[in-house]
Coordinates of C-alpha atoms and ligand atoms in Angstrom, one line a residue:
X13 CA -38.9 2.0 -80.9
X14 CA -36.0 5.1 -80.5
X15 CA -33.6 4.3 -78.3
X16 CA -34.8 7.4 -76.1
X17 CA -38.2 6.0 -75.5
X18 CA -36.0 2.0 -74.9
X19 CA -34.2 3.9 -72.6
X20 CA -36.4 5.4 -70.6
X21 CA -39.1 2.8 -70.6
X22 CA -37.8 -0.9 -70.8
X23 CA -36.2 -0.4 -67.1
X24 CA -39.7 0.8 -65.7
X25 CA -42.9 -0.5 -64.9
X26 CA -46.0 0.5 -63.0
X27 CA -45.6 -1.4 -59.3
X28 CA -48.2 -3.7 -59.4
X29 CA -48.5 -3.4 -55.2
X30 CA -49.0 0.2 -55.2
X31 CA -49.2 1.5 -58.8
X32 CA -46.3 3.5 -58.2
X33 CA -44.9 4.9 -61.2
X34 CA -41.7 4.6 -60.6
X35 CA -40.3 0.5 -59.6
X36 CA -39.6 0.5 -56.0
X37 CA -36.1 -0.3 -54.7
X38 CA -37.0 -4.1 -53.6
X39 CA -33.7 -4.8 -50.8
X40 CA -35.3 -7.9 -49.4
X41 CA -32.3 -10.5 -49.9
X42 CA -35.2 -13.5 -49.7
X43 CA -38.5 -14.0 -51.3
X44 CA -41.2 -16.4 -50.2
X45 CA -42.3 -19.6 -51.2
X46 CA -45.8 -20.4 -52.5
X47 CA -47.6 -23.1 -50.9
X48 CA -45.7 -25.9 -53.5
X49 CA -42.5 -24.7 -52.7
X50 CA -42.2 -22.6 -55.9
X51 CA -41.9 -19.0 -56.0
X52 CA -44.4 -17.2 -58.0
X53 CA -42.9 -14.0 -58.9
X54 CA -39.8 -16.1 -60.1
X55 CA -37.5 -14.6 -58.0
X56 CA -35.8 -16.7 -55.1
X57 CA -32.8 -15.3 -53.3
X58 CA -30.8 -11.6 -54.3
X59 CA -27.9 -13.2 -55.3
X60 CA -29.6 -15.3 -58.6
X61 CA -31.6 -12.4 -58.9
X62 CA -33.7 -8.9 -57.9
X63 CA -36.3 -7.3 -59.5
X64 CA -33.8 -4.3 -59.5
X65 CA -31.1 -6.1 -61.1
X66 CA -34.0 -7.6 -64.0
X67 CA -35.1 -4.3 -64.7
X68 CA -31.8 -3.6 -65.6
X69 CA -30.9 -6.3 -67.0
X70 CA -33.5 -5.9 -69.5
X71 CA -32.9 -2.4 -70.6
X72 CA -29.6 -2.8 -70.8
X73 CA -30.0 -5.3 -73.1
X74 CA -32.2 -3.6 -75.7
X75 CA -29.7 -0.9 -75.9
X76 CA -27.5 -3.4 -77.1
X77 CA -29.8 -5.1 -79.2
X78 CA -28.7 -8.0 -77.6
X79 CA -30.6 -11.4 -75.8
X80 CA -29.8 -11.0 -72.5
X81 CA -27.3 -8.7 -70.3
X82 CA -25.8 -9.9 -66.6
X83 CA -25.1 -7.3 -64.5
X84 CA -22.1 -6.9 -62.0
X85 CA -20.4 -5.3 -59.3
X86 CA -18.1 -3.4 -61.4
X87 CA -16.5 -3.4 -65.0
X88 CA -13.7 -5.7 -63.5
X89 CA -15.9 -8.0 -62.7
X90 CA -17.9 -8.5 -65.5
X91 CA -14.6 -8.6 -67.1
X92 CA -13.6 -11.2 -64.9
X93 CA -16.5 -13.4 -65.4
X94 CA -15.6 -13.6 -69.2
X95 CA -12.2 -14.9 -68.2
X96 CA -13.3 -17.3 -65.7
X97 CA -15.9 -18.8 -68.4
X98 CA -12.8 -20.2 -70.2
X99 CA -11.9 -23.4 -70.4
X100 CA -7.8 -23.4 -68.2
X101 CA -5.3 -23.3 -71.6
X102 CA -7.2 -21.3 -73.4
X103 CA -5.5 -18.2 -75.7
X104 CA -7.4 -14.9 -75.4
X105 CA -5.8 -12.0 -78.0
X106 CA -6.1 -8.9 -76.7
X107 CA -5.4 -5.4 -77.8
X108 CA -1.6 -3.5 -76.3
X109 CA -3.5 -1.2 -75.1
X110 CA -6.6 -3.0 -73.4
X111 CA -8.0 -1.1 -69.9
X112 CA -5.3 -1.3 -67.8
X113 CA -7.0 -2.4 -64.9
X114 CA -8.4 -5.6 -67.0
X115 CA -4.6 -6.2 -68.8
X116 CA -3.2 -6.6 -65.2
X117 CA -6.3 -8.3 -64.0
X118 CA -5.1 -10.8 -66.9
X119 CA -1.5 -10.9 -66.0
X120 CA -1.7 -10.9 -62.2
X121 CA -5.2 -13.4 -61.4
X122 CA -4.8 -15.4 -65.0
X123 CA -1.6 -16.2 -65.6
X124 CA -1.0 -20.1 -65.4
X125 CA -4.5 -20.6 -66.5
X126 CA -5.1 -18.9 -69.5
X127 CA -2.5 -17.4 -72.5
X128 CA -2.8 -14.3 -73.8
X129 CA -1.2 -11.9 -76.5
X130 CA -1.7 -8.1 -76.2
X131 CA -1.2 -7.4 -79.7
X132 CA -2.3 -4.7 -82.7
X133 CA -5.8 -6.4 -83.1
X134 CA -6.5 -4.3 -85.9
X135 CA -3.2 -5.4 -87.9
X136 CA -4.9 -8.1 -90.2
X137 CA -1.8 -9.7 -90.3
X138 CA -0.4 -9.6 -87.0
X139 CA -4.3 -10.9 -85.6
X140 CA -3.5 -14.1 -88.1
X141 CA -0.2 -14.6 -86.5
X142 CA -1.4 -14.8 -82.9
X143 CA -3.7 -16.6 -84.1
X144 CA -3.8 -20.7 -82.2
X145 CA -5.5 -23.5 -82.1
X146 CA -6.5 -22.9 -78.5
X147 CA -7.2 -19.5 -79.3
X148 CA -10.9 -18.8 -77.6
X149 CA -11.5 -15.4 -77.7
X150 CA -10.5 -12.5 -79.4
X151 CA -11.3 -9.1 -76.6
X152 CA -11.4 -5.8 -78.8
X153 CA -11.7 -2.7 -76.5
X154 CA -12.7 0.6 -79.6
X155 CA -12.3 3.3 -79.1
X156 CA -9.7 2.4 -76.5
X157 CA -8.7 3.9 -73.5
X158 CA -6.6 6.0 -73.4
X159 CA -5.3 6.2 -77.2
X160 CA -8.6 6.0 -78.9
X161 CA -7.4 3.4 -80.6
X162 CA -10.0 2.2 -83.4
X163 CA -10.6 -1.4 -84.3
X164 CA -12.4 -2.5 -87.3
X165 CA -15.4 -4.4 -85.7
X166 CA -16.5 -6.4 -88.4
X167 CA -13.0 -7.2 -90.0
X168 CA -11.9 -8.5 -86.6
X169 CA -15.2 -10.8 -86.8
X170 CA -14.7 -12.2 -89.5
X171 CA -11.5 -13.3 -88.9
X172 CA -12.6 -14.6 -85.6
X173 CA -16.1 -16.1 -87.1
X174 CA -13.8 -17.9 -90.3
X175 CA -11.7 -19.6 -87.3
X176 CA -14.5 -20.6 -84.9
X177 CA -13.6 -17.9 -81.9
X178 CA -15.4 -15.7 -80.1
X179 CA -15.7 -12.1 -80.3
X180 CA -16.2 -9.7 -77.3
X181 CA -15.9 -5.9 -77.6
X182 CA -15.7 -3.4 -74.7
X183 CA -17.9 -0.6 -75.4
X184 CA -17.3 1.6 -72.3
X185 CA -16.1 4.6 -74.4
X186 CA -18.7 4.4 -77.1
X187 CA -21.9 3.4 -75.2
X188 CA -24.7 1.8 -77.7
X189 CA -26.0 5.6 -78.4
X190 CA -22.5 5.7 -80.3
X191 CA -21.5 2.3 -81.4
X192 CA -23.4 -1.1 -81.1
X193 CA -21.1 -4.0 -81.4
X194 CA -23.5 -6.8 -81.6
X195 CA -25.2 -5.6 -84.7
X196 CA -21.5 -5.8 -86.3
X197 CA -21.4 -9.5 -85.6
X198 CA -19.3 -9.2 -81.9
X199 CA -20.5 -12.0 -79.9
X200 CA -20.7 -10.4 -76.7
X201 CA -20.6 -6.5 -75.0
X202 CA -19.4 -5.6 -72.2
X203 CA -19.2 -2.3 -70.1
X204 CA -18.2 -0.4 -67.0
X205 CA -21.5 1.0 -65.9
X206 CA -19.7 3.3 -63.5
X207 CA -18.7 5.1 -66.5
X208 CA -21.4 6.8 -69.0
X209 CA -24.6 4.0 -67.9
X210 CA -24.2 5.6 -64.3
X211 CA -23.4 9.2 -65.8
X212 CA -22.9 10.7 -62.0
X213 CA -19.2 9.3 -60.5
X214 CA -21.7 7.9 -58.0
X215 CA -21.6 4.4 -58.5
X216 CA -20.1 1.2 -59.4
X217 CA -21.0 -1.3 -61.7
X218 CA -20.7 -3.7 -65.1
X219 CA -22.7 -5.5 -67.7
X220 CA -22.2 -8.5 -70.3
X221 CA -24.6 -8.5 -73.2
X222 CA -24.8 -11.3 -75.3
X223 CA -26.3 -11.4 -79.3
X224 CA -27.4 -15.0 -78.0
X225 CA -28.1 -18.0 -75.5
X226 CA -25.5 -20.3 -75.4
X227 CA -23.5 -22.7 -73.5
X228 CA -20.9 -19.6 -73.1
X229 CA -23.7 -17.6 -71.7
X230 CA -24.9 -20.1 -69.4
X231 CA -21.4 -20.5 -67.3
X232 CA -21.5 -16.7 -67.7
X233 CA -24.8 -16.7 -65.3
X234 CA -24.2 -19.3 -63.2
X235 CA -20.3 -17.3 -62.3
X236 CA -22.8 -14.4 -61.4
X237 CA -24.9 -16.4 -59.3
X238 CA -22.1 -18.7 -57.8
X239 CA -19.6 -15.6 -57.7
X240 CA -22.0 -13.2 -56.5
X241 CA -20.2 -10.4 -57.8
X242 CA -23.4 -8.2 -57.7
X243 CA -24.7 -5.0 -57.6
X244 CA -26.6 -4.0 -55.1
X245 CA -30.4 -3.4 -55.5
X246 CA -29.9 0.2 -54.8
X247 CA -27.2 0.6 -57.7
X248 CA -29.7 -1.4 -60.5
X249 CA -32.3 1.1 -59.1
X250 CA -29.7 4.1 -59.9
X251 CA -28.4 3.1 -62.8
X252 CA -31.8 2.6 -64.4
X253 CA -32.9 5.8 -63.1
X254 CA -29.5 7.3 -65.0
X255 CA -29.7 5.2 -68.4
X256 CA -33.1 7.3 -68.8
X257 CA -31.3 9.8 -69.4
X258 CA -28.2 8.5 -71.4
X259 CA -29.2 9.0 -74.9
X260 CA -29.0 13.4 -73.9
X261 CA -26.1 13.2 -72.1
X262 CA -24.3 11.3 -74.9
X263 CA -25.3 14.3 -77.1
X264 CA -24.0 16.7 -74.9
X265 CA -20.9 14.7 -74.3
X266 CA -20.1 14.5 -78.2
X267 CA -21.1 18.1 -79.3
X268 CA -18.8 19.3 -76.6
X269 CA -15.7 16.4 -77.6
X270 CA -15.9 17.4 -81.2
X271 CA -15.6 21.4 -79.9
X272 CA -12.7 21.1 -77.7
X273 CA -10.7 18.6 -80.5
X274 CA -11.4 21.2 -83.1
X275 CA -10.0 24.3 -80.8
X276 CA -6.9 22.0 -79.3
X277 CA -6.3 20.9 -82.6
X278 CA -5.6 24.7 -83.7
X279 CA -4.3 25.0 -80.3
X280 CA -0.5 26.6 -80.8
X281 CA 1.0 24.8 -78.0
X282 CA -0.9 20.8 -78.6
X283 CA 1.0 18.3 -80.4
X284 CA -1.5 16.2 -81.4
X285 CA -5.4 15.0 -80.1
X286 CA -6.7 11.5 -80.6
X287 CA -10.3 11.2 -81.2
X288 CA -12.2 9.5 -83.7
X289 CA -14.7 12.2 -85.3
X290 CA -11.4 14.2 -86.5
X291 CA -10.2 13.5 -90.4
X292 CA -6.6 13.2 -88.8
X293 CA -7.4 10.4 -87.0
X294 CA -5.9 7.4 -88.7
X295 CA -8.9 5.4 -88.5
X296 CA -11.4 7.8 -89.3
X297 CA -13.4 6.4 -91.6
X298 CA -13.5 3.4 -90.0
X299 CA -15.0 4.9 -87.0
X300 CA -17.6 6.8 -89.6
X301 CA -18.3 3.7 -90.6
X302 CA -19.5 1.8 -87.8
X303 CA -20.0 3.9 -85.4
X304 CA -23.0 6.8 -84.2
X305 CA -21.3 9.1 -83.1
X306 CA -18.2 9.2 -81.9
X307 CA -18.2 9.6 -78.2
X308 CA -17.2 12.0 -75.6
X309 CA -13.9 11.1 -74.5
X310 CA -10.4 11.7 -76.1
X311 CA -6.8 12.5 -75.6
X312 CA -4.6 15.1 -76.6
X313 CA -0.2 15.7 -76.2
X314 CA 1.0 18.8 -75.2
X315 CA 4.2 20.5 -76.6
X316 CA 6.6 20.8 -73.5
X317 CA 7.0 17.3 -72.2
X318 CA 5.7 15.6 -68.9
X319 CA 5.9 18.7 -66.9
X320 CA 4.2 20.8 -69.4
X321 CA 1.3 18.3 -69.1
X322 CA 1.4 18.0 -65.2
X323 CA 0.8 22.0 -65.3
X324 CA -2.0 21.7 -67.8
X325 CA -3.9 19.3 -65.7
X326 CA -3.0 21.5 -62.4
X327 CA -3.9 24.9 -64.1
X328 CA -7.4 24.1 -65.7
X329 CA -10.5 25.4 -64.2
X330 CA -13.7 23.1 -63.7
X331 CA -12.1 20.1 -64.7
X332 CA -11.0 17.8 -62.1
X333 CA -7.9 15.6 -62.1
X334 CA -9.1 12.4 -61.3
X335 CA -9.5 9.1 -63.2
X336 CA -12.9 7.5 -64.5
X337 CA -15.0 9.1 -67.4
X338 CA -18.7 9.4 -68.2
X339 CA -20.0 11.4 -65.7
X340 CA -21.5 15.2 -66.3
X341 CA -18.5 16.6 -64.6
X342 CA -15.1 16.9 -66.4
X343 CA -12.3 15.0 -65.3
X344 CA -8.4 15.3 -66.8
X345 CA -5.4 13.5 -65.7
X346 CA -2.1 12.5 -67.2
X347 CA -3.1 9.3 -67.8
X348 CA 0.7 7.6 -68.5
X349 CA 1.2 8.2 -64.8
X350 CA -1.7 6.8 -63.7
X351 CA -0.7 3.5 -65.3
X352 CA 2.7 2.7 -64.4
X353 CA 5.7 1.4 -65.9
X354 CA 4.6 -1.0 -68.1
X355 CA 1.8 1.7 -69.8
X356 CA 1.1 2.3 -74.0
X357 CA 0.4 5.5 -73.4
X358 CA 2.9 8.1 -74.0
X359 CA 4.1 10.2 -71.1
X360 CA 4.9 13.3 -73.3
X361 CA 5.4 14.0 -77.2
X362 CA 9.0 12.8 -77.3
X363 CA 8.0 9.6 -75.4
X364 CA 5.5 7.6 -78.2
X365 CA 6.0 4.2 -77.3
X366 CA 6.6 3.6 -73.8
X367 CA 7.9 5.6 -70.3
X368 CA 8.7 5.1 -67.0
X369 CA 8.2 7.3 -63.8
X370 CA 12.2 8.1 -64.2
X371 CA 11.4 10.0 -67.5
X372 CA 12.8 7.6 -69.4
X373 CA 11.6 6.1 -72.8
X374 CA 12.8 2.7 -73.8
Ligands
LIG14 C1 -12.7 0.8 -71.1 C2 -12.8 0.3 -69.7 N1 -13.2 -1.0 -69.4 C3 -13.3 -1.5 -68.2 C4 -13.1 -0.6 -67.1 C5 -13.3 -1.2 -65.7 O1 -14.4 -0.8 -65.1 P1 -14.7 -0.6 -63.5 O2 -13.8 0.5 -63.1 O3 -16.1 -0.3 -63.4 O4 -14.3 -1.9 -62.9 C6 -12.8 0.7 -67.3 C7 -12.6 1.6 -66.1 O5 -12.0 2.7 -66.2 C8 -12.6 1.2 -68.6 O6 -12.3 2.5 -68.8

């Protein structure tokens, strides 16, 4: 089946009740017993699970090509139920420039109880190095955000695979219209569905897909159930309704990336823009390689400094400076302030490794 007709059919069905076309929005918290004490639609209390959430649940996890998906409150906190899965002592590796929001969430909620490394994942021999005996997972985040990093899927697996860990890759920028990590060998996917799933800066939400049933998986449902870190029926019902439409926003989104990355790239006054489809990026071919297309997001440096890229994110029309990505609106923001002192990402040209909110590059 295309992935257009998975995505706009394997969330829907018929409502049995009414033969509505289109699956109602089911907010009862509570379902009722049958005469035994079973429940015979399967579904017992909103927390372990909606019809909503399923429907989901179940397209999400075709897009993948992957056995099952949980769904969650946000990308944090599917992010977070990976990390409380772990056994306490073990090592995750981790790329330098992982989501900032899930690198602090690491540093701030985890530290004590897991190890980590934030390391050049795709440096063969600096992954070996890091490498432990209580390493347990190995998070790759491609492209990354912001640097569009690339990370060789399958080399990373089968380093990982030779050495018994487990492999998850956060496909937020990529979306499986562009990349689909499972069929590369990653163990598990994870996204924020606030970004492209939702497609509207209207809602919150996160997924774990997984290629397969497992012991892993299994903690990972019952910290969904236990946790209750949710979405809400309304959001499944929303984001379904917005996946159906993924696969031609994802178009849209990388005809017009690979536009503005050919003009800035000619553009007298950039310095440089990261995004995969380019030749000058220095993982092109990897990203050829294994991925669709190559998504709708990237970054670019301006000649001028800081302030030179504070005015070009003041002065442009229709684009909006604010953080998040994958919705139809454009959004730009200078993203090394965003992150704070301890940020990869470059606050100007001059600045490549690292820069503080004094100006200042160490
Ligand atoms: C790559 C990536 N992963 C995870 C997240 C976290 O998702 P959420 O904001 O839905 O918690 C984000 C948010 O920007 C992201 O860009």
């Amino acid at each position: 089946m295309k992935t257009e007709t998975i995505a706009i059919h394997a969330g829907n069905h018929v409502d049995e009740a009414t033969r509505a076309v289109i699956q109602p929005i089911i907010m009862s918290t509570t379902f009722e017993r049958g005469e035994d004490g079973g429940f015979p639609a399967g579904y017992i209390y909103s927390r372990s699970s909606n019809p909503n959430r399923h429907a989901l649940e179940h397209v999400l996890a075709k897009l993948e090509g992957g056995v099952e998906a949980a769904c969650f409150s946000s990308g944090n906190a599917a992010g977070m139920s990976v990390f409380q899965s772990l056994e306490p002592g073990t090592h995750i590796i981790a790329p330098d420039d992982m989501y900032h929001g899930l690198r602090n969430q690491l540093k701030t909620l985890f530290a004590g109880i897991l190890t980590f490394d934030f390391i050049d994942v795709n440096d063969t021999g600096v992954l070996q190095q890091h490498i432990k005996p209580e390493t347990g997972l190995i998070w790759i985040e491609t492209p990354s955000n912001p640097l569009l990093k690339i990370t060789d899927i399958k080399k990373v697996v089968a380093i990982a695979k030779a050495k018994g860990i487990k492999v998850l890759c956060d496909n937020t920028f990529a979306t499986p219209m562009c990349q689909r990590p499972l069929e590369l060998g990653a163990d598990m996917v994870m996204h924020s569905a606030t970004k492209y799933f939702g497609g509207h800066s209207d809602l919150m939400g996160g997924v774990l897909i997984t290629a397969k049933n497992s012991d892993w998986w299994a903690k990972i449902r019952t910290i969904q159930e236990m946790g209750g870190a949710i979405p809400s029926p309304f959001d499944c019902y929303m984001l379904v309704r917005s996946i159906k439409t993924l696969p031609y926003r994802m178009r849209g989104h990388v005809q017009n990336a690979l536009m503005l990355t050919e003009y800035l790239s000619l553009h007298p006054k950039v310095e440089s823009v990261l995004y995969p489809g380019l030749p000058s990026h220095p993982l092109h071919e990897v990203a050829k390689a294994q991925m669709i297309a190559f998504g709708g997001m990237f970054s670019f440096c301006v000649k001028g400094g800081e302030a030179e890229a504070k005015r070009v994110v003041n002065a442009v029309k229709l684009f909006t400076q604010a953080t998040s990505l994958g919705g139809v609106e454009s959004l730009i923001e200078h993203r090394a302030s965003v992150e704070g002192p301890d940020t990869k990402t470059p606050c100007c040209n001059s600045c490549t490794i690292r820069c503080y909110s004094d100006g200042t590059s160490r």
